[in-house]
Amino acid sequence: MLWTTFVLAVRQLARNKTRTGLTALGVMIGVAAVIAMVGIGRGATRAVNEDLESIGQNLLFVVPGNARGPGGRGGVAKPFTDQDLAAIREQIADVDAAVPVATMSTVAAWGEETLRTSVTGSSAEYLRAMRWEVARGRDFDEAEHTAGSEVCLLGDTVATELFGGADPLDATLRADQFTCRVVGVLAPKGQSSFGQDQDDFLLIPIRTFQRRIQGDRDIATIFVSATEDADSQVVKERLEALLTERRHIREGAEPDFSVRDMAEVVAMLDGVSRVLTGFLAAIAAVSLLVGGIGIMNIMMVSVTERTREIGIRLAVGALARDVLLQFLVEAMVLSGLGGLAGIALGLLISWGASAALDIPLVVDPLIIALAFGVSAAIGVVFGFFPARRAANLRPIDALRHE
Amino acid sequence: MSGELVVALRGVTRHYGQGEALVRALDGVDLDVFEGDFLALMGPSGSGKSTCLNVIGCLDEPSTGSYRFRDVEVTELSTNQRALLRRHYLGFVFQGYNLLPRTTAVENVELPLIYRGVGAAERRKKALQALDDVGLAHRADHAPNELSGGQQQRVAIARALVTDPSLLLADEPTGNLDSKMSHEVMKLLARLNKERGITILMVTHEPEMAEYCDETIHFLDGRVLERGGG
Ligand SMILES: Nc1ncnc2c1ncn2[C@@H]1O[C@H](COP(=O)(O)OP(=O)(O)OP(=O)(O)O)[C@@H](O)[C@H]1O
Ligand SMILES: [Mg+2]
């Protein structure tokens, strides 16, 4: 009997293609929206986090000027010096590395090829602090750092765009007014979650940068990485105290530098992505609701016709429970198929979005189950309960329903 | 000729609405139907013929009064028991056909057999036979909206006959048929009555069709006015 009921239900669904299609579509869209929205939200969040992890969470940026802009109140803020750097390294506990960083945009050229990119000068510990790996060739050696030799390391983008298939190692590259010999290529990091290509730069020793580009020995910014288990907040306070003293800032006066904490940035971005996920989840919930109302609607619209159908079935010998079983199976088949299609579509959209936006594909079985469960429940409830009401009418009333 | 008492209505009323708007569709009907009877129900429009048939067919319930089907007091049965009574004993031809839309003629005719647990092959065979009996074998695969009114009516008749009911209730089964087809259907009913012993209760407006019946029951204002030999 169950099999017969199943066949009956499927046949009845096949006869009412429009209704079947619309209802299944409602379930499908509801399910797909939830899965895709939550998937994209989670993917974006994970992308941001992975990005931040690849930089290092315990990184602090020391820049001249304060929050009000470079120079703060009145005049241009003093840059930092080698002595500041040495003091940070020697006098502050829990500092893993402190590196000077200077950056300038440039046009790199090799043979006929040119590429607009940027050049960064830093010291020996830069790669470790910023978590870069040398993919080919080697890092600068001690002597090159001290001497300010004309050597460079290429970001992956520069290596591929400028050199194409050619081997960049030992090639001589021009960057505006100076030339340098390529000693290595860095492993790619890809795009940051802000859409910036992190591999689009070339790295030279800070001494070289100062001599050939800056023309002085000033240090524009200092990146400080705290040790793994240090509290970056504490390190930040120590840095502020040290620099306040070294730069002779009077007590209570506005400092002419600021220390930015990566953990703060992380926390902020975390908040942002949490809001984003919540927002997408809200959209998903609305889609689910709209899908659900769609299902309800189509079920309600067909109640008249279905009530007559139930009347006919009762009149020719069906028991109320035969009719209910049929309608239940119909609603389940419908919601089930719509739900499965929705899962497929949702995953497809998630996958497409993750490929297009370059974010990880996050598939949460719990969300899938929830989306499917809710839609299927709406489908079954609104398919079943009107039927139950109709099946409990007198057959003649069901037949005359209008 | 009459056998056992199949249907016995005593003081059956069926009221709709209340107060000023009260309609006494049935207003105290006493009616006996015996096994093997072939009865015509006649009377003006609105006199309660369909209502009476619906009550006997367990599609409707009397407001008051007693309805015995064989040894059973139907008014005391549960919904489910009434459904089983319909399933096992009754066939119904509606005034308005009541076929399932978007469902072929043969599938419509198969419908009662599904609920009687008849297997698919057997079901198809019986349904086609019943359609053949009403001269519609060639339209088996057409949906109701592809059939004329008369053809739909014949599908409805085939659906009522396919189960070999012991009591067939037909509400104007020839109402939409031409004279030739009407006579065909009446001959079919008469044959079923004689050969298979199916008890038939039929509403008609045409005295010509009532001729085929053994007796005619006249309705007026929800009551049986008179009962006379056909
Ligand atoms: N659901 C209902 N609600 C209110 N009044 C009803 C309802 N069904 C029938 N009636 C009334 O009951 C009376 C009897 O109706 P019924 O359908 O039995 O008449 P009938 O004899 O079959 O007429 P016809 O020959 O036109 O088919 C009519 O006056 C009708 O208006
Ligand atoms: Mg009538």
XYZ file of C-alpha atoms and ligand atoms in Angstrom:
664
model
C 0.000 0.000 0.000
C 2.861 2.344 0.816
C 4.392 1.756 -2.584
C 1.030 2.368 -4.256
C 0.683 5.562 -2.273
C 4.135 6.628 -3.347
C 3.327 5.937 -7.002
C 0.025 7.780 -6.649
C 1.743 10.749 -5.085
C 4.417 10.939 -7.754
C 1.792 10.616 -10.480
C -0.273 13.354 -8.908
C 2.829 15.566 -8.792
C 3.532 14.830 -12.437
C -0.025 15.843 -13.358
C 0.274 19.237 -11.749
C 3.551 20.344 -13.216
C 3.098 24.033 -12.563
C 2.214 23.601 -8.949
C 4.892 20.991 -8.457
C 7.480 23.141 -10.184
C 6.649 26.302 -8.273
C 6.576 24.595 -4.921
C 9.833 22.760 -5.525
C 11.314 26.032 -6.751
C 10.275 27.742 -3.525
C 11.958 25.082 -1.435
C 14.963 25.087 -3.723
C 15.524 28.836 -3.556
C 15.090 28.925 0.189
C 17.618 26.162 0.724
C 20.072 27.440 -1.885
C 19.997 30.985 -0.516
C 20.781 29.890 3.006
C 23.606 27.591 1.983
C 25.156 30.062 -0.443
C 24.846 33.123 1.800
C 26.197 31.488 4.906
C 28.883 29.747 2.846
C 30.074 33.000 1.297
C 29.976 34.798 4.637
C 32.000 32.101 6.330
C 34.397 31.899 3.396
C 35.043 35.638 3.487
C 35.604 35.519 7.234
C 38.027 32.670 6.893
C 39.846 34.444 4.064
C 40.358 37.527 6.228
C 41.580 35.434 9.136
C 43.963 33.385 7.028
C 45.316 36.587 5.620
C 45.915 38.068 9.000
C 47.531 34.888 10.192
C 49.860 34.958 7.229
C 51.071 38.372 8.371
C 51.279 37.494 12.014
C 48.879 38.549 14.708
C 51.518 39.872 17.048
C 52.780 42.527 14.692
C 53.011 46.178 15.699
C 53.521 49.097 13.327
C 55.384 52.143 14.550
C 54.764 55.175 12.349
C 55.601 58.840 12.713
C 52.679 61.197 13.220
C 49.551 60.377 15.161
C 45.989 59.481 14.490
C 45.293 62.996 13.243
C 47.508 62.395 10.289
C 51.181 62.564 9.462
C 52.990 65.188 11.467
C 50.238 65.502 14.028
C 49.769 69.046 15.251
C 52.197 71.452 13.705
C 54.986 70.416 11.409
C 56.276 67.172 10.046
C 56.997 64.498 12.577
C 60.560 63.401 12.983
C 61.408 60.105 11.320
C 62.968 57.307 13.310
C 66.669 56.560 13.478
C 68.961 53.549 13.660
C 69.351 54.328 17.337
C 65.589 54.077 17.887
C 65.650 50.702 16.213
C 68.582 49.503 18.296
C 66.904 50.773 21.466
C 63.731 48.895 20.668
C 65.688 45.705 20.044
C 67.756 45.996 23.174
C 65.501 47.605 25.744
C 62.113 46.089 25.161
C 61.310 42.612 26.392
C 59.346 40.115 24.297
C 60.362 41.646 20.976
C 61.094 38.966 18.456
C 62.105 41.277 15.653
C 62.123 44.981 14.926
C 62.652 45.902 11.301
C 62.780 49.203 9.478
C 60.469 49.412 6.498
C 60.533 51.925 3.700
C 58.364 51.677 0.601
C 58.266 53.572 -2.650
C 56.410 53.001 -5.861
C 58.642 52.411 -8.834
C 58.753 51.132 -12.386
C 60.846 48.011 -12.664
C 62.414 47.192 -16.023
C 64.164 44.172 -17.442
C 65.174 44.278 -21.072
C 62.161 45.622 -22.935
C 59.712 44.692 -20.194
C 58.534 47.200 -17.614
C 56.237 46.820 -14.637
C 54.710 49.364 -12.303
C 55.284 48.013 -8.832
C 56.767 49.051 -5.502
C 60.107 48.611 -3.848
C 60.498 47.920 -0.143
C 63.665 48.283 1.847
C 64.086 46.392 5.088
C 66.557 44.515 7.245
C 67.520 40.884 7.669
C 64.627 39.859 9.903
C 61.929 41.192 7.586
C 61.165 37.888 5.929
C 60.721 36.130 9.247
C 58.635 38.886 10.793
C 56.340 39.095 7.775
C 56.310 35.336 7.206
C 57.772 35.310 3.752
C 59.522 32.267 2.325
C 62.206 32.313 -0.330
C 61.004 29.995 -3.069
C 64.062 30.102 -5.318
C 67.528 31.504 -4.917
C 68.521 32.863 -1.511
C 67.942 35.588 1.049
C 70.379 38.533 1.299
C 73.469 37.723 3.309
C 74.928 39.683 6.205
C 77.469 41.486 4.051
C 74.892 42.651 1.535
C 72.763 44.096 4.338
C 75.624 46.012 5.938
C 77.087 47.200 2.676
C 73.781 48.139 1.111
C 74.569 46.073 -1.978
C 72.533 46.385 -5.113
C 70.675 43.095 -4.787
C 66.961 42.330 -4.701
C 64.392 39.666 -3.965
C 61.331 39.520 -6.199
C 57.726 39.054 -5.213
C 56.140 36.291 -7.269
C 54.074 38.697 -9.370
C 57.112 40.727 -10.364
C 59.010 37.537 -11.227
C 56.294 36.186 -13.474
C 55.099 39.445 -15.045
C 58.470 40.933 -15.745
C 60.394 37.812 -16.640
C 57.661 35.665 -18.117
C 59.207 32.244 -18.538
C 62.789 33.460 -18.169
C 64.867 32.708 -15.095
C 65.115 35.886 -13.031
C 67.980 34.627 -10.859
C 71.124 36.709 -11.367
C 69.363 38.929 -13.856
C 69.962 42.641 -13.534
C 66.878 44.704 -13.044
C 66.397 48.450 -13.279
C 64.127 50.268 -10.897
C 64.017 53.950 -11.777
C 67.416 55.358 -10.867
C 69.218 52.240 -9.666
C 69.909 48.698 -10.792
C 70.025 45.533 -8.754
C 70.864 41.895 -9.201
C 68.124 39.369 -8.466
C 69.230 36.872 -5.814
C 65.919 35.146 -5.106
C 62.163 34.916 -5.633
C 59.656 34.857 -2.770
C 56.952 32.234 -2.430
C 53.561 33.686 -3.458
C 51.027 34.743 -0.816
C 48.293 35.730 -3.247
C 45.740 38.467 -2.809
C 45.021 39.888 0.571
C 41.393 39.938 1.568
C 41.408 43.628 0.701
C 42.020 42.677 -2.894
C 45.627 43.757 -2.867
C 48.283 41.638 -4.569
C 50.780 41.001 -1.803
C 53.317 39.535 -4.245
C 53.602 42.679 -6.324
C 56.825 44.193 -4.904
C 60.576 43.874 -4.828
C 62.623 43.800 -1.689
C 66.049 45.349 -1.196
C 68.206 45.830 1.915
C 67.236 48.960 3.876
C 70.754 50.316 3.508
C 70.414 50.128 -0.268
C 67.038 51.858 -0.099
C 68.447 54.658 2.029
C 71.467 55.171 -0.189
C 69.950 54.869 -3.633
C 66.378 56.079 -3.169
C 66.052 58.107 0.021
C 69.420 59.744 0.127
C 69.480 59.808 3.941
C 69.517 57.351 6.819
C 66.034 58.064 8.135
C 63.693 55.221 8.950
C 60.110 55.773 7.831
C 58.378 53.015 9.759
C 59.302 50.230 12.097
C 57.555 46.859 12.175
C 57.862 45.128 15.516
C 56.839 41.536 16.006
C 56.281 40.412 19.564
C 57.251 36.897 20.576
C 54.671 34.161 20.108
C 53.248 34.123 23.617
C 53.772 37.765 24.501
C 50.821 40.073 24.995
C 51.137 42.501 22.108
C 49.230 45.078 24.127
C 51.955 45.119 26.767
C 54.671 45.345 24.116
C 52.777 48.219 22.577
C 52.736 50.118 25.864
C 56.465 49.541 26.319
C 57.125 50.823 22.815
C 55.094 53.935 23.472
C 56.922 54.589 26.726
C 60.335 54.129 25.140
C 59.662 56.314 22.131
C 57.993 59.017 24.202
C 61.171 59.251 26.176
C 63.533 59.043 23.210
C 61.594 61.664 21.258
C 61.349 63.995 24.266
C 57.598 64.242 24.330
C 56.499 66.274 27.329
C 54.177 64.623 29.765
C 50.542 65.066 28.704
C 51.509 66.248 25.251
C 50.269 64.623 22.096
C 52.909 62.117 20.879
C 54.197 62.605 17.320
C 54.158 58.913 16.535
C 51.768 56.077 16.876
C 51.958 52.363 17.451
C 49.332 50.317 15.680
C 48.593 46.888 16.898
C 47.805 44.133 14.416
C 45.665 42.464 17.076
C 43.460 45.571 17.091
C 43.155 45.386 13.353
C 42.395 41.699 13.622
C 39.778 42.327 16.254
C 38.216 45.041 14.146
C 38.195 42.948 11.001
C 36.881 40.062 12.990
C 34.012 42.247 14.126
C 33.419 43.385 10.573
C 33.360 39.875 9.205
C 31.127 38.757 12.017
C 28.687 41.502 11.095
C 29.030 40.453 7.465
C 28.252 36.850 8.279
C 25.313 37.926 10.393
C 24.078 40.141 7.601
C 24.339 37.377 5.036
C 22.650 34.996 7.433
C 19.829 37.510 7.805
C 19.464 37.682 4.030
C 19.465 33.915 3.980
C 16.810 33.771 6.669
C 14.682 36.210 4.680
C 15.124 34.095 1.563
C 14.093 31.075 3.528
C 11.060 32.937 4.774
C 10.167 34.190 1.306
C 10.668 30.703 -0.092
C 8.486 29.373 2.691
C 5.754 31.919 2.009
C 5.975 30.988 -1.664
C 5.400 27.381 -0.756
C 2.532 28.304 1.543
C 0.997 30.432 -1.154
C 1.022 27.839 -3.844
C -0.272 25.249 -1.395
C -3.095 27.555 -0.305
C -3.991 28.503 -3.859
C -4.365 24.883 -4.767
C -6.450 24.081 -1.710
C -9.747 24.464 -3.577
C -8.739 22.125 -6.315
C -7.121 19.778 -3.875
C -10.144 19.851 -1.594
C -12.310 18.735 -4.502
C -9.771 16.083 -5.329
C -9.933 14.856 -1.756
C -13.740 14.851 -1.924
C -13.613 12.707 -5.048
C -11.142 10.302 -3.515
C -13.240 9.976 -0.367
C -16.391 9.447 -2.438
C -14.907 6.601 -4.447
C -13.726 4.721 -1.396
C -10.615 6.307 0.099
C -10.291 6.500 3.867
C -9.169 9.799 5.335
C -5.864 8.194 6.195
C -5.286 7.011 2.594
C -5.695 10.565 1.434
C -3.496 11.945 4.192
C -0.760 9.467 3.489
C -0.838 10.388 -0.170
C -0.637 14.101 0.562
C 2.090 13.592 3.107
C 4.150 11.570 0.648
C 3.502 14.176 -2.030
C 4.642 16.993 0.213
C 7.699 15.040 1.293
C 8.705 14.099 -2.231
C 8.205 17.685 -3.323
C 10.097 19.236 -0.439
C 12.757 16.560 -0.606
C 13.423 17.048 -4.308
C 13.274 20.825 -3.989
C 15.583 20.637 -0.995
C 18.114 18.419 -2.743
C 18.088 20.679 -5.773
C 18.522 23.613 -3.390
C 21.522 21.976 -1.746
C 23.073 21.361 -5.149
C 22.394 24.926 -6.264
C 23.586 26.384 -2.958
C 26.842 24.453 -3.135
C 27.286 25.450 -6.743
C 26.824 29.134 -5.899
C 29.179 28.822 -2.911
C 31.744 27.161 -5.104
C 31.362 29.735 -7.858
C 31.630 32.596 -5.391
C 34.662 31.094 -3.708
C 36.366 30.756 -7.092
C 35.379 34.239 -8.244
C 36.219 36.036 -4.996
C 39.228 33.862 -4.217
C 37.957 32.874 -0.797
C 37.954 29.393 0.727
C 34.942 27.149 0.107
C 33.240 26.626 3.452
C 30.638 23.862 3.594
C 28.854 23.453 6.877
C 26.737 20.289 7.064
C 24.820 21.799 9.950
C 23.696 24.771 7.856
C 22.756 22.438 5.013
C 20.751 20.300 7.383
C 19.094 23.358 8.902
C 18.185 24.911 5.555
C 16.887 21.634 4.230
C 15.036 20.859 7.417
C 13.275 24.200 7.649
C 12.215 24.293 3.993
C 11.135 20.694 3.998
C 9.184 21.270 7.190
C 7.400 24.276 5.675
C 6.624 22.268 2.553
C 5.324 19.307 4.496
C 3.347 21.354 6.995
C 1.658 23.486 4.377
C 1.113 20.586 2.055
C -0.255 18.403 4.780
C -2.409 20.483 7.055
C -4.836 21.842 4.451
C -5.177 18.267 3.264
C -5.924 17.108 6.767
C -8.637 19.696 7.126
C -10.155 18.688 3.792
C -9.990 14.996 4.593
C -11.999 15.585 7.748
C -14.819 17.364 5.909
C -17.932 15.528 4.867
C -17.199 14.271 1.354
C -20.075 16.325 -0.024
C -18.658 19.509 1.510
C -15.215 18.739 0.134
C -16.765 18.172 -3.302
C -18.661 21.447 -3.165
C -15.717 23.459 -1.853
C -15.107 26.642 -3.747
C -38.990 -9.643 -6.947
C -37.773 -7.623 -3.976
C -35.219 -9.216 -1.687
C -33.705 -8.065 1.521
C -34.106 -4.495 2.735
C -30.955 -2.613 1.801
C -31.750 0.993 2.630
C -34.288 2.189 5.138
C -34.726 5.915 5.764
C -37.022 6.913 8.613
C -37.940 10.516 9.225
C -34.697 11.717 7.676
C -34.199 15.471 7.591
C -31.355 17.515 6.257
C -31.418 21.161 7.186
C -29.115 23.900 5.968
C -28.680 27.258 7.652
C -30.582 28.591 10.632
C -33.515 30.786 11.587
C -34.912 32.778 8.684
C -32.472 31.177 6.263
C -33.293 27.628 7.280
C -33.596 25.338 4.259
C -35.252 21.989 4.735
C -33.581 20.124 1.874
C -34.996 16.921 3.327
C -38.015 17.263 5.545
C -38.879 13.850 6.940
C -38.143 11.252 4.301
C -39.219 7.629 4.724
C -37.815 5.399 2.049
C -37.191 1.673 1.658
C -34.939 0.230 -0.993
C -34.818 -3.527 -1.416
C -32.125 -5.672 -2.872
C -32.482 -5.750 -6.644
C -34.619 -2.624 -6.840
C -34.234 -0.303 -9.805
C -35.777 2.963 -8.661
C -36.170 6.355 -10.259
C -36.221 9.499 -8.130
C -38.155 12.331 -9.719
C -39.329 15.717 -8.669
C -38.874 19.419 -9.333
C -35.542 21.094 -9.049
C -34.616 21.782 -5.452
C -36.957 19.157 -4.086
C -34.097 17.313 -2.345
C -33.331 14.449 -4.711
C -29.578 14.981 -4.755
C -29.512 15.571 -1.027
C -31.346 12.313 -0.470
C -28.949 10.455 -2.710
C -25.959 12.011 -0.933
C -27.309 10.903 2.429
C -27.822 7.363 1.179
C -24.358 7.477 -0.386
C -22.834 8.428 2.986
C -21.448 11.603 1.453
C -23.736 13.654 3.657
C -25.281 13.042 7.055
C -28.939 13.506 8.022
C -29.704 16.240 10.515
C -32.194 13.962 12.245
C -33.810 10.637 11.579
C -32.587 7.127 11.055
C -30.743 5.585 8.139
C -30.215 1.842 8.187
C -28.034 0.210 5.585
C -28.802 -3.502 5.779
C -28.375 -4.214 9.513
C -26.326 -1.160 10.309
C -27.507 2.166 11.698
C -25.390 4.480 9.549
C -25.960 7.543 11.727
C -24.066 5.783 14.499
C -21.043 4.904 12.381
C -17.716 6.678 12.608
C -16.329 8.640 9.669
C -13.992 5.794 8.931
C -16.718 3.162 9.024
C -18.825 5.224 6.636
C -15.815 5.442 4.324
C -15.489 1.664 4.425
C -19.198 1.310 3.699
C -18.741 3.508 0.613
C -15.705 1.528 -0.401
C -17.319 -1.887 -0.153
C -20.946 -1.392 -1.152
C -21.549 1.849 -2.954
C -21.043 3.324 -6.384
C -21.841 6.953 -7.073
C -22.447 8.892 -10.266
C -22.450 12.632 -9.569
C -24.658 15.176 -11.191
C -21.503 17.174 -11.965
C -19.295 14.176 -12.877
C -16.509 15.034 -10.406
C -13.666 13.542 -12.377
C -10.071 14.246 -11.371
C -8.675 16.955 -13.639
C -5.535 16.289 -15.715
C -6.154 12.604 -15.214
C -6.991 10.309 -18.097
C -10.369 8.606 -18.351
C -8.935 5.192 -17.634
C -7.023 6.481 -14.593
C -10.208 8.096 -13.308
C -12.022 4.820 -13.668
C -9.188 2.975 -11.931
C -9.382 5.251 -8.908
C -11.937 3.276 -6.831
C -10.025 0.072 -7.524
C -6.824 1.547 -6.073
C -8.540 1.955 -2.722
C -9.825 -1.595 -2.921
C -6.270 -2.871 -3.234
C -6.621 -4.204 -6.787
C -3.283 -4.794 -8.522
C -2.173 -2.520 -11.343
C -2.681 -4.937 -14.246
C -6.070 -6.118 -13.031
C -7.060 -2.522 -12.395
C -6.236 -1.449 -15.925
C -8.118 -4.391 -17.402
C -11.261 -3.764 -15.385
C -11.147 -0.025 -16.039
C -10.859 -0.541 -19.793
C -13.715 -3.034 -19.666
C -15.899 -0.543 -17.798
C -15.043 2.165 -20.334
C -15.922 -0.249 -23.095
C -19.272 -0.886 -21.392
C -20.110 2.811 -21.700
C -18.756 2.990 -25.259
C -15.645 4.998 -24.450
C -12.800 2.518 -24.931
C -11.381 4.738 -27.659
C -11.149 7.736 -25.310
C -9.370 5.929 -22.473
C -6.300 8.134 -22.602
C -8.032 11.476 -22.726
C -8.210 13.824 -19.788
C -11.644 15.204 -18.790
C -10.982 18.568 -20.432
C -10.550 16.734 -23.723
C -13.933 15.037 -23.422
C -17.438 16.301 -24.141
C -19.919 16.632 -21.290
C -21.637 13.414 -22.314
C -18.351 11.593 -22.529
C -17.363 12.826 -19.075
C -20.667 11.623 -17.756
C -20.017 8.191 -19.192
C -16.554 8.101 -17.627
C -18.229 8.904 -14.313
C -20.666 6.026 -14.886
C -17.806 3.676 -15.730
C -16.037 4.724 -12.535
C -19.133 3.878 -10.489
C -19.617 0.529 -12.203
C -16.079 -0.711 -12.215
C -16.261 -1.922 -8.620
C -19.457 -3.900 -9.092
C -21.168 -2.049 -6.231
C -24.112 -3.683 -4.533
C -25.894 -0.311 -4.547
C -25.456 2.164 -7.382
C -26.524 5.753 -6.774
C -26.773 7.828 -9.912
C -27.630 11.517 -9.941
C -29.011 12.294 -13.389
C -26.692 9.911 -15.204
C -28.327 10.777 -18.540
C -28.632 14.495 -17.893
C -26.023 15.390 -20.482
C -26.480 12.632 -22.995
C -28.322 12.702 -26.266
C -31.393 10.557 -26.588
C -29.593 7.677 -28.257
C -26.810 7.584 -25.702
C -29.320 8.009 -22.874
C -31.109 4.895 -23.975
C -27.808 3.048 -24.248
C -26.923 3.993 -20.703
C -30.368 3.051 -19.416
C -30.147 -0.306 -21.141
C -26.733 -0.804 -19.561
C -28.139 0.031 -16.126
C -31.127 -2.228 -16.651
C -28.818 -5.050 -17.695
C -26.575 -4.543 -14.659
C -29.670 -4.582 -12.512
C -31.038 -7.762 -14.046
C -27.839 -9.704 -14.658
C -25.621 -8.702 -11.770
C -28.381 -7.889 -9.328
C -27.058 -4.427 -8.645
C -29.554 -2.317 -6.760
C -29.931 1.039 -8.485
C -31.299 4.337 -7.283
C -31.337 6.957 -9.979
C -32.391 10.594 -10.141
C -33.864 11.688 -13.438
C -35.965 14.450 -14.891
C -36.982 12.444 -17.944
C -40.059 10.208 -17.604
C -38.775 8.374 -20.646
C -35.745 7.207 -18.684
C -37.807 6.440 -15.611
C -39.628 3.945 -17.824
C -36.644 1.625 -17.502
C -37.044 1.504 -13.741
C -39.302 -0.741 -11.709
C -40.676 2.068 -9.610
C -40.648 5.858 -9.466
C -40.424 7.868 -6.279
C -41.722 11.427 -6.487
C -40.132 14.134 -4.351
C -41.614 17.463 -3.441
C -40.221 19.990 -0.956
C -37.963 17.496 0.742
C -40.549 14.774 1.144
C -41.582 11.648 -0.712
C -44.832 12.571 -2.407
C -45.703 9.201 -3.809
C -44.185 5.945 -4.910
C -45.532 4.147 -7.880
C -44.848 1.343 -10.314
C -42.753 2.255 -13.364
N -24.921 23.205 0.895
C -26.154 23.731 0.871
N -26.416 24.833 1.579
C -27.647 25.368 1.594
N -28.681 24.875 0.890
C -28.459 23.773 0.159
C -27.185 23.150 0.104
N -27.304 22.056 -0.709
C -28.571 22.042 -1.143
N -29.271 23.052 -0.623
C -30.690 23.325 -0.828
O -31.368 22.141 -0.599
C -32.441 22.012 -1.502
C -32.390 20.656 -2.182
O -31.263 20.595 -3.034
P -30.960 19.349 -3.965
O -29.646 19.554 -4.580
O -31.151 18.116 -3.177
O -32.106 19.476 -5.066
P -32.389 18.534 -6.332
O -33.713 17.968 -6.094
O -31.259 17.624 -6.541
O -32.451 19.605 -7.492
P -31.957 19.459 -9.005
O -32.981 18.693 -9.709
O -31.902 20.883 -9.477
O -30.634 18.817 -8.970
C -32.356 23.150 -2.492
O -33.298 24.125 -2.120
C -30.967 23.702 -2.267
O -30.956 25.083 -2.435
Mg -29.802 17.400 -7.959
